[in-house]
XYZ file of C-alpha atoms in Angstrom:
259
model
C 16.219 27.665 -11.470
C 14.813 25.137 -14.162
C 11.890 23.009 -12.878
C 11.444 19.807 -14.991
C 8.219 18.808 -15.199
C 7.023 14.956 -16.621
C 3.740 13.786 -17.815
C 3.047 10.487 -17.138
C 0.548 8.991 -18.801
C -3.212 8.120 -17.675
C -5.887 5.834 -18.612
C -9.031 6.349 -16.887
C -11.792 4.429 -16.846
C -15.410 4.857 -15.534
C -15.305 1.333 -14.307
C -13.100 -1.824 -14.334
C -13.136 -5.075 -12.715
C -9.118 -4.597 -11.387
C -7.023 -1.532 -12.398
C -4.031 -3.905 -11.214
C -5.300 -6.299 -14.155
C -5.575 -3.610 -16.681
C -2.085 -2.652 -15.545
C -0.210 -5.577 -15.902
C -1.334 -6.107 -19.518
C -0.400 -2.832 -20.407
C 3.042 -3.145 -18.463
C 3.407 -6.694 -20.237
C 3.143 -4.310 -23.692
C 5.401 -1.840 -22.814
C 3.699 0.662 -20.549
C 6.464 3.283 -19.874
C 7.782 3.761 -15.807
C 4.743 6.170 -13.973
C 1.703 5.226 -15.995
C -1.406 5.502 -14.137
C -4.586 3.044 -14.308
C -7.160 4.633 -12.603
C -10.879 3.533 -12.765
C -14.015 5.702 -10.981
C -15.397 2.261 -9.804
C -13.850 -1.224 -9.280
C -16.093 -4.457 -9.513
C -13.071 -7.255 -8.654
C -10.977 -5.247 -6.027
C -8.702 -7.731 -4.367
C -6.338 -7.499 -1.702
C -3.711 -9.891 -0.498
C -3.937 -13.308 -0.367
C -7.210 -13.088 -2.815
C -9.363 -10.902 -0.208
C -11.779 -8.758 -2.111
C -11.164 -5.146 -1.431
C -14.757 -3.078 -0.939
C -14.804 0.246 -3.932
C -17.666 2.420 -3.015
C -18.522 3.725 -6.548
C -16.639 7.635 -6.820
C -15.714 7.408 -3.362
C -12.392 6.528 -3.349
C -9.256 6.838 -5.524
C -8.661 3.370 -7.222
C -5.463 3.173 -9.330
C -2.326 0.883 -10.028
C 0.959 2.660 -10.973
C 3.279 1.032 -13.311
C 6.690 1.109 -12.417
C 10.167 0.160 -13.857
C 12.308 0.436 -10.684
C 16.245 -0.131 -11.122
C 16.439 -2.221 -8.111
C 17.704 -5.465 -7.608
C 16.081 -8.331 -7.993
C 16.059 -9.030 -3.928
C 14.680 -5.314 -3.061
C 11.443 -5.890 -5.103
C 9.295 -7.444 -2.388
C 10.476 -4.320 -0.539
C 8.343 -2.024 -3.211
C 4.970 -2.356 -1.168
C 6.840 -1.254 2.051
C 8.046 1.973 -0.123
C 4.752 2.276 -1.830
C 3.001 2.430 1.297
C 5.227 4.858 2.864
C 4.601 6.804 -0.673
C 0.967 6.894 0.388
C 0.887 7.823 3.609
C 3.392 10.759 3.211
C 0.790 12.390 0.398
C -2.356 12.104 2.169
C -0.666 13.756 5.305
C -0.018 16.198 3.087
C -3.323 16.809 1.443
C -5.705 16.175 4.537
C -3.331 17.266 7.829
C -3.940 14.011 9.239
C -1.395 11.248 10.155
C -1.601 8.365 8.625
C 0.008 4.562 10.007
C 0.984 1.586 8.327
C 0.026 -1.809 8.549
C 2.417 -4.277 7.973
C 2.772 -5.095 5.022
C 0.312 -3.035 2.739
C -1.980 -1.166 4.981
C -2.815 2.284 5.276
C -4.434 3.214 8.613
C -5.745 6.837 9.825
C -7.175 7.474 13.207
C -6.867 3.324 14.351
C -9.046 2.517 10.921
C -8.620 1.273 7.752
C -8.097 3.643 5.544
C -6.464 2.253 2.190
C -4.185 -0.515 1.202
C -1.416 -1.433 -1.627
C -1.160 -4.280 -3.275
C 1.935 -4.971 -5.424
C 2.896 -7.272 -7.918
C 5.397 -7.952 -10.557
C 6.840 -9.678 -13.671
C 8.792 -12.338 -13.314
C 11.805 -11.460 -11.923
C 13.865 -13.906 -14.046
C 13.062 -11.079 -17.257
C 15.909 -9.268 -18.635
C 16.065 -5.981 -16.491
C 14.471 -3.718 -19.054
C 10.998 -5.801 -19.094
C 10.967 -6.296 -15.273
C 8.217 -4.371 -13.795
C 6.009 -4.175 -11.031
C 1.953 -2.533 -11.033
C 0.981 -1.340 -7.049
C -2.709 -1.267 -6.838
C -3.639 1.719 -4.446
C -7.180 1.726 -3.213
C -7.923 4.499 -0.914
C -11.239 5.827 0.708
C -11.743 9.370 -0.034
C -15.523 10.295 0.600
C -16.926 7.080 1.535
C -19.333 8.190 4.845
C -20.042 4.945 6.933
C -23.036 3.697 5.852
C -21.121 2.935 2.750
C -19.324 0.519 4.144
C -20.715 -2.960 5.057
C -22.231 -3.538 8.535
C -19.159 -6.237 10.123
C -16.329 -3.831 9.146
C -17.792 -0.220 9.734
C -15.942 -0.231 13.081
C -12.881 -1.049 11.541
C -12.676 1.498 8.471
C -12.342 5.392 7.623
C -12.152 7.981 4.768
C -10.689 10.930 4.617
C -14.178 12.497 4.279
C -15.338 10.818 7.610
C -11.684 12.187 9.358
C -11.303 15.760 8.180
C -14.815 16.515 6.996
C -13.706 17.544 3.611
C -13.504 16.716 0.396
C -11.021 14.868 -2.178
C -10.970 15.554 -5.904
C -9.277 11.984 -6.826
C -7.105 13.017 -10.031
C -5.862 15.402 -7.652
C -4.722 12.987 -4.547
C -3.526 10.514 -7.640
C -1.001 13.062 -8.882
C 0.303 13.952 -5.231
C 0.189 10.061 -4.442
C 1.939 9.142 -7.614
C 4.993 11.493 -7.895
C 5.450 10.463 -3.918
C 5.321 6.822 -4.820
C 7.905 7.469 -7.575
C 10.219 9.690 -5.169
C 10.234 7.167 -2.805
C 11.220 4.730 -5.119
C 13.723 7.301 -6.267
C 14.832 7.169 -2.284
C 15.270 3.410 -2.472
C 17.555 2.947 -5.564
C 20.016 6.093 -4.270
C 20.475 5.577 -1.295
C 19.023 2.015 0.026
C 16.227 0.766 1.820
C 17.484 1.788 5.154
C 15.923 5.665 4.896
C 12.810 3.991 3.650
C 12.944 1.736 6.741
C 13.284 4.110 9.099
C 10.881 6.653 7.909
C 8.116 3.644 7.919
C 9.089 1.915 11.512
C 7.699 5.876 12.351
C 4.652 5.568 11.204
C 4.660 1.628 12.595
C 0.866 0.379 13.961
C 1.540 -2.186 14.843
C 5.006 -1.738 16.746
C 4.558 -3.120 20.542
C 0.900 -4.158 19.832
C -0.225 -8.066 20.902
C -0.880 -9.399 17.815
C -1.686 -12.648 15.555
C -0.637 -13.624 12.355
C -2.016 -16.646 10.245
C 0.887 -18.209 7.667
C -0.061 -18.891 4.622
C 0.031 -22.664 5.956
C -2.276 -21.911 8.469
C -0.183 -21.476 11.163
C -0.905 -18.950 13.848
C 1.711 -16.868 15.426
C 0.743 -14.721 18.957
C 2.842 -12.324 19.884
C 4.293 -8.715 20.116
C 5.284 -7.101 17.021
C 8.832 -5.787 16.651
C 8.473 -4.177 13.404
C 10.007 -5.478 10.151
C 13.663 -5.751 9.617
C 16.304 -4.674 7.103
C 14.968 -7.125 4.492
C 11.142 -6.055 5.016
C 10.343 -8.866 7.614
C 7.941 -8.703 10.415
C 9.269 -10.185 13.975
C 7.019 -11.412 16.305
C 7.855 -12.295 20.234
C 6.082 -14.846 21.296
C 5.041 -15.129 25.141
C 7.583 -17.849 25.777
C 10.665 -15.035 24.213
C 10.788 -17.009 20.795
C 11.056 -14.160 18.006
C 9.248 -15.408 15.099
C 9.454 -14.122 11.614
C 6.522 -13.402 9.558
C 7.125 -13.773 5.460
C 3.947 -13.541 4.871
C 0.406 -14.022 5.917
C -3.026 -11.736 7.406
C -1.908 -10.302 10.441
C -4.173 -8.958 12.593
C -4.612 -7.357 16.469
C -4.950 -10.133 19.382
C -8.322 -10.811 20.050
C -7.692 -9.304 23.539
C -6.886 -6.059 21.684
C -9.737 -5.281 19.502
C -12.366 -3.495 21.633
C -9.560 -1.260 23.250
């Protein structure tokens, strides 16, 4: 039997402001499909919608993958749901725990935060060989709780504070990465639907009261349904409206946070 092994390329760095900056530049130049940015601490972590996203200096794997996915144009907003999945599949791996997602981008393990994606991508009007898009994983390895600061350290993890053991982070990067990339793999063979499914099982928000605030502003209460085929969260409002959720933070009802 002939195993093929590939070596993608890595650029580490001992600190950066945003790996998913450094990416982009280097995906803008060229960077080839599976190149790794990974930096040992992170000064300008951001999340979505321009939330900062809290590094603890060497405690946590901070990266952004580049990828050249042959998807179409319409499936890329689809990547972080993939990504994700990626993510969570690898860490269950390397620390026996299950891990949840968030919808859209966040990793959760025992009802906490632990880790998030956040993808982006050239413009889609490029010819297909430049499109690209970098996902920004940030995930909390051996952060212990006083690392974290004082209004969210009720709402965040590591694997260190779950399993009581310890994460080498090149190590979790390569497992993460070639997950990522077979999930992707997944996508363009045989569809988003496999992808789907496999993340609606792993859903944490499914059934859950809930809230999400629009990028207008607007907020939505309801029960979550899950996303659909294209990605999308539904939301059932109390009066039996089903709303659908683009975009936006969504976050547990008030009602539901101290249970």
């Amino acid at each position: 039997m002939l195993f093929l092994f590939i070596m993608y390329p890595i650029h580490f760095f001992a600190s950066l402001p945003s790996t998913n900056i450094l990416a982009k530049k280097l995906a803008e130049d060229g960077a080839l499909h599976g190149t790794a940015v990974v930096a040992a601490n992170q000064t300008e972590g951001r999340g979505r919608l321009g939330k900062s996203w809290h590094s603890a200096p060497g405690k946590g794997l901070y990266c952004s993958l580049i990828v050249r996915p042959r998807l179409a144009v319409e499936d890329y907003p689809k990547i972080t749901l993939a990504a994700g999945l990626g993510v969570a599949l690898a860490i269950d791996r390397l620390a026996g725990v299950f891990s949840q997602l968030k919808w859209p981008n966040d990793i959760f393990v025992a009802g906490k935060k632990c880790g998030g994606v956040l993808t982006e991508s050239s413009s889609l009007n490029e010819p297909v060989e430049r499109r690209y898009a970098v996902i920004g994983i940030g995930l909390n390895l051996g952060s212990v709780i006083e690392d974290f600061p004082v209004d969210i350290r009720d709402k965040v993890t590591s694997l260190f504070i779950e399993t009581g053991e310890t994460y080498d982070a090149q190590h979790v990067l390569s497992a993460i990465r070639d997950e990522v990339l077979r999930q992707l793999e997944v996508f363009y063979t045989d569809g988003f639907p496999p992808i789907l499914a496999s993340w609606k099982n792993r859903d944490f928000l499914l059934g859950r009261e809930m809230e999400c605030v629009s990028c207008e502003g607007k907020i939505i209460a309801g029960v979550s349904l899950g996303p659909d085929a294209e990605g999308q969260l539904h939301v059932q409002a109390p009066d039996g409206r089903v709303h659908t959720v683009l975009s936006g933070d969504v976050r547990l009802a008030q009602m539901n946070k101290s249970r």
